[in-house]
């Protein structure tokens, strides 16, 4: 394909043309370019956003069947990310993962995926009726967090499951580690399987040579990017990229129609068009600045006694083939705080909001919207948190991470037996039973301790005494449990 002019923003332009033309709107949305919206909200968000909050009329194109400016925007994005086809998403990478897995799999197909996959992958298993084979990701014992799966794990699992149709990989992780995608691509394609990559946390990787390789650059069959998470698109705006010819594009298109609204928010779509233009024309410069800020922050954080911020020093450890240095994982356990407490203090006392907290760490994302002042405020807040003469903090009255919690090891119980598929478990009737006596029952829920975010039980798996004992200890140690309706795990939903 000839090189396209990446300075263009065909979809954003067509929205602005509509506004300039002064067209009289007898179409949705009902606020009619803001005129009907209550003043309180209109005054705050401003006329311009509302003027382009339009619907799919005239030449504004149709996300579900793009033929005009949206198709042009998709082609520009594909070329910018080095893909063969790209489609915009307005329900985040959640919809992207669901569409990716549903396109690749048929009922009964086996898919190999890491145990720490995002919940959208689990919901895709429910919808597709596929049969999961889980791989255990690598875990860092001292930081209590999960990394990627290794090529050796992928190779071994494929050898044990030659019937598998596809391999699904998450890279980067929430904590910034990236998998050895080039080697995994070699293994998966040599075995004749599809490679699907959840790159929700890596929309920027493609645009700076000092960041780890992107999924499209290694030839993944499909990958999903949360453009909104780390680039300048608006929340919910993501992209799905396809490389090569192993994916049936017609099926992908029909699957996307299941997951996307017929009234997509045009502002979100325009923000994707402009975010692509920004990356294609200024990406390296903007990310270079972002990397410089993050590197400076990391160095200053590591100079604070008792604080550790991981970085390239982790590369080469199991499950860390590369590292996204824009991620600041700040380990606070030696300050005697849990990450949850540090999160609360940083917010309430210093007005600094981080992205994620777990038992030992808080995670700050540095992106193209951050400034030197933001970094200075973060460093000041963490230095204050680390002061030896710090006052007893009203937001963390205990301020003491027990030795027991610090020494708690991470020997995850084995992945339980899959009795029925996640879909069968989800669609079945459920009964609630006391968790402590649920061994032997087939679970209907996902149970995920945070950290490290690896589900210990997934729908359709048999509960074991070992898993129940492990989870009860986790709860005692103050670990947050996500997934079950009863998050305190007094009860659990199982199949009758
Ligand atoms: C690894 C991973 N994949 C997918 C998603 C879903 O992304 P989105 O929020 O864009 O729907 C997330 C969200 O945090 C995620 O962490």
mmCIF file of N, CA, C and O in Angstrom, residues 259-340:
data_model
loop_
_atom_site.group_PDB
_atom_site.id
_atom_site.type_symbol
_atom_site.label_atom_id
_atom_site.label_comp_id
_atom_site.label_asym_id
_atom_site.label_seq_id
_atom_site.Cartn_x
_atom_site.Cartn_y
_atom_site.Cartn_z
ATOM 1 N N UNK A 259 -20.579 -6.680 19.687
ATOM 2 C CA UNK A 259 -20.080 -6.024 20.905
ATOM 3 C C UNK A 259 -20.136 -4.505 20.871
ATOM 4 O O UNK A 259 -19.863 -3.870 21.871
ATOM 5 N N UNK A 260 -20.414 -3.919 19.708
ATOM 6 C CA UNK A 260 -20.365 -2.462 19.636
ATOM 7 C C UNK A 260 -21.767 -1.898 19.417
ATOM 8 O O UNK A 260 -22.597 -2.492 18.726
ATOM 9 N N UNK A 261 -21.972 -0.736 19.995
ATOM 10 C CA UNK A 261 -23.255 -0.049 19.872
ATOM 11 C C UNK A 261 -23.518 0.339 18.422
ATOM 12 O O UNK A 261 -22.584 0.577 17.640
ATOM 13 N N UNK A 262 -24.810 0.454 18.087
ATOM 14 C CA UNK A 262 -25.146 0.999 16.769
ATOM 15 C C UNK A 262 -25.179 2.533 16.826
ATOM 16 O O UNK A 262 -25.417 3.188 15.828
ATOM 17 N N UNK A 263 -24.957 3.083 18.024
ATOM 18 C CA UNK A 263 -24.866 4.548 18.173
ATOM 19 C C UNK A 263 -23.528 4.898 18.821
ATOM 20 O O UNK A 263 -23.495 5.386 19.938
ATOM 21 N N UNK A 264 -22.424 4.626 18.137
ATOM 22 C CA UNK A 264 -21.129 4.886 18.768
ATOM 23 C C UNK A 264 -20.935 6.377 19.030
ATOM 24 O O UNK A 264 -21.425 7.209 18.270
ATOM 25 N N UNK A 265 -20.237 6.671 20.093
ATOM 26 C CA UNK A 265 -19.944 8.067 20.408
ATOM 27 C C UNK A 265 -18.885 8.575 19.435
ATOM 28 O O UNK A 265 -17.738 8.131 19.437
ATOM 29 N N UNK A 266 -19.301 9.526 18.589
ATOM 30 C CA UNK A 266 -18.403 10.018 17.532
ATOM 31 C C UNK A 266 -17.217 10.785 18.118
ATOM 32 O O UNK A 266 -16.173 10.888 17.488
ATOM 33 N N UNK A 267 -17.408 11.339 19.317
ATOM 34 C CA UNK A 267 -16.301 12.087 19.940
ATOM 35 C C UNK A 267 -15.173 11.105 20.254
ATOM 36 O O UNK A 267 -13.987 11.397 20.056
ATOM 37 N N UNK A 268 -15.563 9.919 20.741
ATOM 38 C CA UNK A 268 -14.544 8.905 21.050
ATOM 39 C C UNK A 268 -13.827 8.482 19.772
ATOM 40 O O UNK A 268 -12.597 8.344 19.751
ATOM 41 N N UNK A 269 -14.598 8.270 18.709
ATOM 42 C CA UNK A 269 -13.977 7.836 17.449
ATOM 43 C C UNK A 269 -13.033 8.915 16.921
ATOM 44 O O UNK A 269 -11.925 8.617 16.460
ATOM 45 N N UNK A 270 -13.464 10.177 17.021
ATOM 46 C CA UNK A 270 -12.596 11.275 16.561
ATOM 47 C C UNK A 270 -11.314 11.313 17.393
ATOM 48 O O UNK A 270 -10.225 11.579 16.879
ATOM 49 N N UNK A 271 -11.460 11.017 18.698
ATOM 50 C CA UNK A 271 -10.262 11.070 19.554
ATOM 51 C C UNK A 271 -9.279 9.970 19.148
ATOM 52 O O UNK A 271 -8.061 10.142 19.271
ATOM 53 N N UNK A 272 -9.777 8.851 18.626
ATOM 54 C CA UNK A 272 -8.870 7.796 18.135
ATOM 55 C C UNK A 272 -8.152 8.263 16.871
ATOM 56 O O UNK A 272 -6.949 8.028 16.695
ATOM 57 N N UNK A 273 -8.921 8.929 15.994
ATOM 58 C CA UNK A 273 -8.331 9.416 14.739
ATOM 59 C C UNK A 273 -7.194 10.399 15.032
ATOM 60 O O UNK A 273 -6.109 10.317 14.450
ATOM 61 N N UNK A 274 -7.453 11.296 15.984
ATOM 62 C CA UNK A 274 -6.451 12.325 16.297
ATOM 63 C C UNK A 274 -5.276 11.729 17.095
ATOM 64 O O UNK A 274 -4.121 12.095 16.873
ATOM 65 N N UNK A 275 -5.573 10.773 17.978
ATOM 66 C CA UNK A 275 -4.478 10.139 18.750
ATOM 67 C C UNK A 275 -3.531 9.419 17.796
ATOM 68 O O UNK A 275 -2.313 9.424 17.982
ATOM 69 N N UNK A 276 -4.093 8.786 16.769
ATOM 70 C CA UNK A 276 -3.232 8.129 15.753
ATOM 71 C C UNK A 276 -2.368 9.156 15.031
ATOM 72 O O UNK A 276 -1.152 8.982 14.887
ATOM 73 N N UNK A 277 -3.002 10.267 14.606
ATOM 74 C CA UNK A 277 -2.244 11.302 13.897
ATOM 75 C C UNK A 277 -1.113 11.810 14.794
ATOM 76 O O UNK A 277 0.037 11.970 14.366
ATOM 77 N N UNK A 278 -1.433 12.019 16.064
ATOM 78 C CA UNK A 278 -0.439 12.547 17.004
ATOM 79 C C UNK A 278 0.747 11.575 17.132
ATOM 80 O O UNK A 278 1.906 11.982 17.099
ATOM 81 N N UNK A 279 0.442 10.289 17.263
ATOM 82 C CA UNK A 279 1.529 9.303 17.412
ATOM 83 C C UNK A 279 2.340 9.177 16.127
ATOM 84 O O UNK A 279 3.569 9.108 16.160
ATOM 85 N N UNK A 280 1.619 9.157 14.987
ATOM 86 C CA UNK A 280 2.334 8.955 13.722
ATOM 87 C C UNK A 280 3.222 10.145 13.388
ATOM 88 O O UNK A 280 4.262 9.991 12.764
ATOM 89 N N UNK A 281 2.819 11.335 13.818
ATOM 90 C CA UNK A 281 3.605 12.512 13.427
ATOM 91 C C UNK A 281 4.562 12.979 14.523
ATOM 92 O O UNK A 281 5.582 13.573 14.224
ATOM 93 N N UNK A 282 4.217 12.725 15.801
ATOM 94 C CA UNK A 282 5.068 13.243 16.880
ATOM 95 C C UNK A 282 5.371 12.193 17.934
ATOM 96 O O UNK A 282 5.839 12.529 19.016
ATOM 97 N N UNK A 283 5.032 10.941 17.636
ATOM 98 C CA UNK A 283 5.093 9.899 18.667
ATOM 99 C C UNK A 283 6.456 9.785 19.322
ATOM 100 O O UNK A 283 6.569 9.760 20.557
ATOM 101 N N UNK A 284 7.495 9.718 18.489
ATOM 102 C CA UNK A 284 8.817 9.468 19.060
ATOM 103 C C UNK A 284 9.232 10.616 19.983
ATOM 104 O O UNK A 284 9.772 10.401 21.064
ATOM 105 N N UNK A 285 8.906 11.837 19.533
ATOM 106 C CA UNK A 285 9.297 13.003 20.343
ATOM 107 C C UNK A 285 8.511 13.013 21.673
ATOM 108 O O UNK A 285 9.090 13.164 22.762
ATOM 109 N N UNK A 286 7.201 12.812 21.598
ATOM 110 C CA UNK A 286 6.382 12.867 22.812
ATOM 111 C C UNK A 286 6.731 11.727 23.774
ATOM 112 O O UNK A 286 6.805 11.914 24.986
ATOM 113 N N UNK A 287 6.952 10.543 23.207
ATOM 114 C CA UNK A 287 7.286 9.412 24.078
ATOM 115 C C UNK A 287 8.707 9.549 24.617
ATOM 116 O O UNK A 287 9.002 9.090 25.725
ATOM 117 N N UNK A 288 9.579 10.199 23.849
ATOM 118 C CA UNK A 288 10.941 10.445 24.336
ATOM 119 C C UNK A 288 10.874 11.316 25.585
ATOM 120 O O UNK A 288 11.545 11.069 26.595
ATOM 121 N N UNK A 289 10.000 12.323 25.539
ATOM 122 C CA UNK A 289 9.841 13.208 26.701
ATOM 123 C C UNK A 289 9.226 12.427 27.876
ATOM 124 O O UNK A 289 9.650 12.572 29.020
ATOM 125 N N UNK A 290 8.246 11.604 27.562
ATOM 126 C CA UNK A 290 7.594 10.799 28.606
ATOM 127 C C UNK A 290 8.606 9.859 29.263
ATOM 128 O O UNK A 290 8.664 9.740 30.496
ATOM 129 N N UNK A 291 9.423 9.213 28.434
ATOM 130 C CA UNK A 291 10.432 8.294 28.962
ATOM 131 C C UNK A 291 11.426 9.040 29.839
ATOM 132 O O UNK A 291 11.818 8.554 30.908
ATOM 133 N N UNK A 292 11.813 10.233 29.403
ATOM 134 C CA UNK A 292 12.793 11.003 30.196
ATOM 135 C C UNK A 292 12.199 11.345 31.564
ATOM 136 O O UNK A 292 12.881 11.226 32.599
ATOM 137 N N UNK A 293 10.921 11.735 31.583
ATOM 138 C CA UNK A 293 10.271 12.064 32.868
ATOM 139 C C UNK A 293 10.205 10.829 33.762
ATOM 140 O O UNK A 293 10.496 10.884 34.957
ATOM 141 N N UNK A 294 9.823 9.700 33.168
ATOM 142 C CA UNK A 294 9.673 8.470 33.963
ATOM 143 C C UNK A 294 11.032 7.999 34.480
ATOM 144 O O UNK A 294 11.145 7.539 35.622
ATOM 145 N N UNK A 295 12.061 8.121 33.649
ATOM 146 C CA UNK A 295 13.402 7.675 34.087
ATOM 147 C C UNK A 295 13.905 8.552 35.233
ATOM 148 O O UNK A 295 14.469 8.060 36.208
ATOM 149 N N UNK A 296 13.648 9.847 35.088
ATOM 150 C CA UNK A 296 14.066 10.758 36.161
ATOM 151 C C UNK A 296 13.316 10.421 37.451
ATOM 152 O O UNK A 296 13.893 10.350 38.542
ATOM 153 N N UNK A 297 12.010 10.160 37.311
ATOM 154 C CA UNK A 297 11.203 9.838 38.503
ATOM 155 C C UNK A 297 11.709 8.560 39.156
ATOM 156 O O UNK A 297 11.850 8.477 40.381
ATOM 157 N N UNK A 298 12.028 7.565 38.332
ATOM 158 C CA UNK A 298 12.485 6.267 38.867
ATOM 159 C C UNK A 298 13.776 6.458 39.662
ATOM 160 O O UNK A 298 13.943 5.920 40.759
ATOM 161 N N UNK A 299 14.682 7.248 39.084
ATOM 162 C CA UNK A 299 15.970 7.471 39.760
ATOM 163 C C UNK A 299 15.750 8.164 41.102
ATOM 164 O O UNK A 299 16.327 7.780 42.121
ATOM 165 N N UNK A 300 14.874 9.154 41.111
ATOM 166 C CA UNK A 300 14.620 9.890 42.365
ATOM 167 C C UNK A 300 13.898 8.999 43.375
ATOM 168 O O UNK A 300 14.152 9.074 44.576
ATOM 169 N N UNK A 301 12.982 8.167 42.898
ATOM 170 C CA UNK A 301 12.269 7.269 43.820
ATOM 171 C C UNK A 301 13.244 6.278 44.448
ATOM 172 O O UNK A 301 13.198 6.009 45.654
ATOM 173 N N UNK A 302 14.161 5.761 43.629
ATOM 174 C CA UNK A 302 15.099 4.769 44.160
ATOM 175 C C UNK A 302 16.113 5.391 45.119
ATOM 176 O O UNK A 302 16.791 4.675 45.855
ATOM 177 N N UNK A 303 16.197 6.723 45.125
ATOM 178 C CA UNK A 303 17.107 7.382 46.067
ATOM 179 C C UNK A 303 16.427 7.599 47.423
ATOM 180 O O UNK A 303 17.067 8.007 48.393
ATOM 181 N N UNK A 304 15.125 7.338 47.503
ATOM 182 C CA UNK A 304 14.405 7.519 48.777
ATOM 183 C C UNK A 304 14.599 6.256 49.613
ATOM 184 O O UNK A 304 14.274 5.155 49.151
ATOM 185 N N UNK A 305 15.130 6.385 50.841
ATOM 186 C CA UNK A 305 15.365 5.185 51.649
ATOM 187 C C UNK A 305 14.072 4.380 51.851
ATOM 188 O O UNK A 305 13.024 4.960 52.152
ATOM 189 N N UNK A 306 14.169 3.074 51.647
ATOM 190 C CA UNK A 306 13.014 2.204 51.882
ATOM 191 C C UNK A 306 12.089 2.066 50.689
ATOM 192 O O UNK A 306 11.116 1.318 50.739
ATOM 193 N N UNK A 307 12.370 2.807 49.606
ATOM 194 C CA UNK A 307 11.487 2.739 48.435
ATOM 195 C C UNK A 307 12.230 2.052 47.298
ATOM 196 O O UNK A 307 13.422 2.276 47.104
ATOM 197 N N UNK A 308 11.504 1.206 46.552
ATOM 198 C CA UNK A 308 12.107 0.579 45.361
ATOM 199 C C UNK A 308 11.158 0.759 44.186
ATOM 200 O O UNK A 308 9.944 0.571 44.324
ATOM 201 N N UNK A 309 11.716 1.167 43.055
ATOM 202 C CA UNK A 309 10.902 1.304 41.847
ATOM 203 C C UNK A 309 11.564 0.485 40.752
ATOM 204 O O UNK A 309 12.644 0.824 40.284
ATOM 205 N N UNK A 310 10.924 -0.607 40.373
ATOM 206 C CA UNK A 310 11.592 -1.508 39.425
ATOM 207 C C UNK A 310 11.700 -0.881 38.035
ATOM 208 O O UNK A 310 10.958 0.035 37.684
ATOM 209 N N UNK A 311 12.649 -1.401 37.268
ATOM 210 C CA UNK A 311 12.866 -0.871 35.922
ATOM 211 C C UNK A 311 13.596 -1.893 35.086
ATOM 212 O O UNK A 311 13.337 -3.104 35.215
ATOM 213 N N UNK A 312 14.550 -1.431 34.285
ATOM 214 C CA UNK A 312 15.244 -2.357 33.384
ATOM 215 C C UNK A 312 16.048 -3.407 34.144
ATOM 216 O O UNK A 312 16.434 -4.421 33.569
ATOM 217 N N UNK A 313 16.306 -3.174 35.453
ATOM 218 C CA UNK A 313 17.012 -4.183 36.254
ATOM 219 C C UNK A 313 16.249 -5.506 36.303
ATOM 220 O O UNK A 313 16.816 -6.549 36.611
ATOM 221 N N UNK A 314 14.941 -5.467 36.009
ATOM 222 C CA UNK A 314 14.127 -6.692 36.064
ATOM 223 C C UNK A 314 14.255 -7.531 34.789
ATOM 224 O O UNK A 314 13.879 -8.698 34.777
ATOM 225 N N UNK A 315 14.726 -6.877 33.708
ATOM 226 C CA UNK A 315 14.730 -7.573 32.413
ATOM 227 C C UNK A 315 15.670 -8.776 32.464
ATOM 228 O O UNK A 315 16.800 -8.681 32.956
ATOM 229 N N UNK A 316 15.179 -9.902 31.991
ATOM 230 C CA UNK A 316 15.975 -11.132 32.036
ATOM 231 C C UNK A 316 15.468 -12.074 33.114
ATOM 232 O O UNK A 316 15.744 -13.262 33.091
ATOM 233 N N UNK A 317 14.696 -11.523 34.071
ATOM 234 C CA UNK A 317 14.086 -12.412 35.063
ATOM 235 C C UNK A 317 12.963 -13.197 34.370
ATOM 236 O O UNK A 317 12.430 -12.743 33.345
ATOM 237 N N UNK A 318 12.555 -14.329 34.936
ATOM 238 C CA UNK A 318 11.512 -15.112 34.259
ATOM 239 C C UNK A 318 10.250 -14.283 34.011
ATOM 240 O O UNK A 318 9.757 -13.603 34.911
ATOM 241 N N UNK A 319 9.781 -14.304 32.785
ATOM 242 C CA UNK A 319 8.553 -13.584 32.443
ATOM 243 C C UNK A 319 8.738 -12.100 32.211
ATOM 244 O O UNK A 319 7.765 -11.368 32.050
ATOM 245 N N UNK A 320 10.003 -11.633 32.205
ATOM 246 C CA UNK A 320 10.262 -10.206 31.922
ATOM 247 C C UNK A 320 11.296 -10.125 30.787
ATOM 248 O O UNK A 320 12.490 -9.949 31.015
ATOM 249 N N UNK A 321 10.804 -10.240 29.549
ATOM 250 C CA UNK A 321 11.730 -10.159 28.408
ATOM 251 C C UNK A 321 12.062 -8.708 28.118
ATOM 252 O O UNK A 321 13.115 -8.393 27.568
ATOM 253 N N UNK A 322 11.151 -7.817 28.472
ATOM 254 C CA UNK A 322 11.372 -6.393 28.268
ATOM 255 C C UNK A 322 10.581 -5.645 29.329
ATOM 256 O O UNK A 322 9.761 -6.235 30.049
ATOM 257 N N UNK A 323 10.835 -4.332 29.430
ATOM 258 C CA UNK A 323 10.116 -3.572 30.445
ATOM 259 C C UNK A 323 9.732 -2.206 29.891
ATOM 260 O O UNK A 323 10.559 -1.538 29.251
ATOM 261 N N UNK A 324 8.495 -1.806 30.141
ATOM 262 C CA UNK A 324 8.028 -0.487 29.723
ATOM 263 C C UNK A 324 8.370 0.505 30.828
ATOM 264 O O UNK A 324 7.722 0.533 31.880
ATOM 265 N N UNK A 325 9.397 1.309 30.556
ATOM 266 C CA UNK A 325 9.897 2.200 31.615
ATOM 267 C C UNK A 325 8.947 3.345 31.969
ATOM 268 O O UNK A 325 9.206 4.073 32.924
ATOM 269 N N UNK A 326 7.861 3.511 31.209
ATOM 270 C CA UNK A 326 6.935 4.584 31.582
ATOM 271 C C UNK A 326 6.080 4.193 32.795
ATOM 272 O O UNK A 326 5.358 5.013 33.334
ATOM 273 N N UNK A 327 6.143 2.935 33.185
ATOM 274 C CA UNK A 327 5.384 2.448 34.338
ATOM 275 C C UNK A 327 6.223 2.614 35.591
ATOM 276 O O UNK A 327 7.386 2.199 35.613
ATOM 277 N N UNK A 328 5.664 3.201 36.646
ATOM 278 C CA UNK A 328 6.404 3.318 37.912
ATOM 279 C C UNK A 328 5.720 2.431 38.945
ATOM 280 O O UNK A 328 4.667 2.789 39.486
ATOM 281 N N UNK A 329 6.308 1.271 39.182
ATOM 282 C CA UNK A 329 5.786 0.375 40.222
ATOM 283 C C UNK A 329 6.590 0.699 41.485
ATOM 284 O O UNK A 329 7.780 0.409 41.564
ATOM 285 N N UNK A 330 5.939 1.343 42.439
ATOM 286 C CA UNK A 330 6.646 1.835 43.626
ATOM 287 C C UNK A 330 6.381 0.873 44.776
ATOM 288 O O UNK A 330 5.245 0.762 45.256
ATOM 289 N N UNK A 331 7.422 0.155 45.177
ATOM 290 C CA UNK A 331 7.266 -0.841 46.244
ATOM 291 C C UNK A 331 7.457 -0.141 47.592
ATOM 292 O O UNK A 331 8.503 0.455 47.849
ATOM 293 N N UNK A 332 6.416 -0.233 48.437
ATOM 294 C CA UNK A 332 6.437 0.521 49.704
ATOM 295 C C UNK A 332 6.513 -0.402 50.918
ATOM 296 O O UNK A 332 6.404 0.054 52.050
ATOM 297 N N UNK A 333 6.731 -1.689 50.690
ATOM 298 C CA UNK A 333 6.605 -2.617 51.831
ATOM 299 C C UNK A 333 7.633 -2.314 52.918
ATOM 300 O O UNK A 333 7.354 -2.509 54.095
ATOM 301 N N UNK A 334 8.823 -1.805 52.533
ATOM 302 C CA UNK A 334 9.819 -1.525 53.568
ATOM 303 C C UNK A 334 9.524 -0.239 54.336
ATOM 304 O O UNK A 334 10.225 0.114 55.276
ATOM 305 N N UNK A 335 8.478 0.463 53.922
ATOM 306 C CA UNK A 335 8.037 1.635 54.702
ATOM 307 C C UNK A 335 6.992 1.218 55.727
ATOM 308 O O UNK A 335 6.415 2.058 56.412
ATOM 309 N N UNK A 336 6.714 -0.097 55.769
ATOM 310 C CA UNK A 336 5.722 -0.657 56.695
ATOM 311 C C UNK A 336 4.294 -0.252 56.329
ATOM 312 O O UNK A 336 3.404 -0.284 57.165
ATOM 313 N N UNK A 337 4.098 0.157 55.118
ATOM 314 C CA UNK A 337 2.730 0.413 54.642
ATOM 315 C C UNK A 337 2.338 -0.664 53.653
ATOM 316 O O UNK A 337 3.189 -1.171 52.914
ATOM 317 N N UNK A 338 1.052 -0.956 53.593
ATOM 318 C CA UNK A 338 0.585 -1.734 52.443
ATOM 319 C C UNK A 338 0.410 -0.738 51.292
ATOM 320 O O UNK A 338 0.307 0.480 51.515
ATOM 321 N N UNK A 339 0.362 -1.276 50.080
ATOM 322 C CA UNK A 339 0.111 -0.397 48.930
ATOM 323 C C UNK A 339 -1.243 0.295 49.054
ATOM 324 O O UNK A 339 -1.396 1.451 48.669
ATOM 325 N N UNK A 340 -2.231 -0.415 49.638
ATOM 326 C CA UNK A 340 -3.569 0.177 49.792
ATOM 327 C C UNK A 340 -3.494 1.420 50.686
ATOM 328 O O UNK A 340 -4.115 2.442 50.420
#
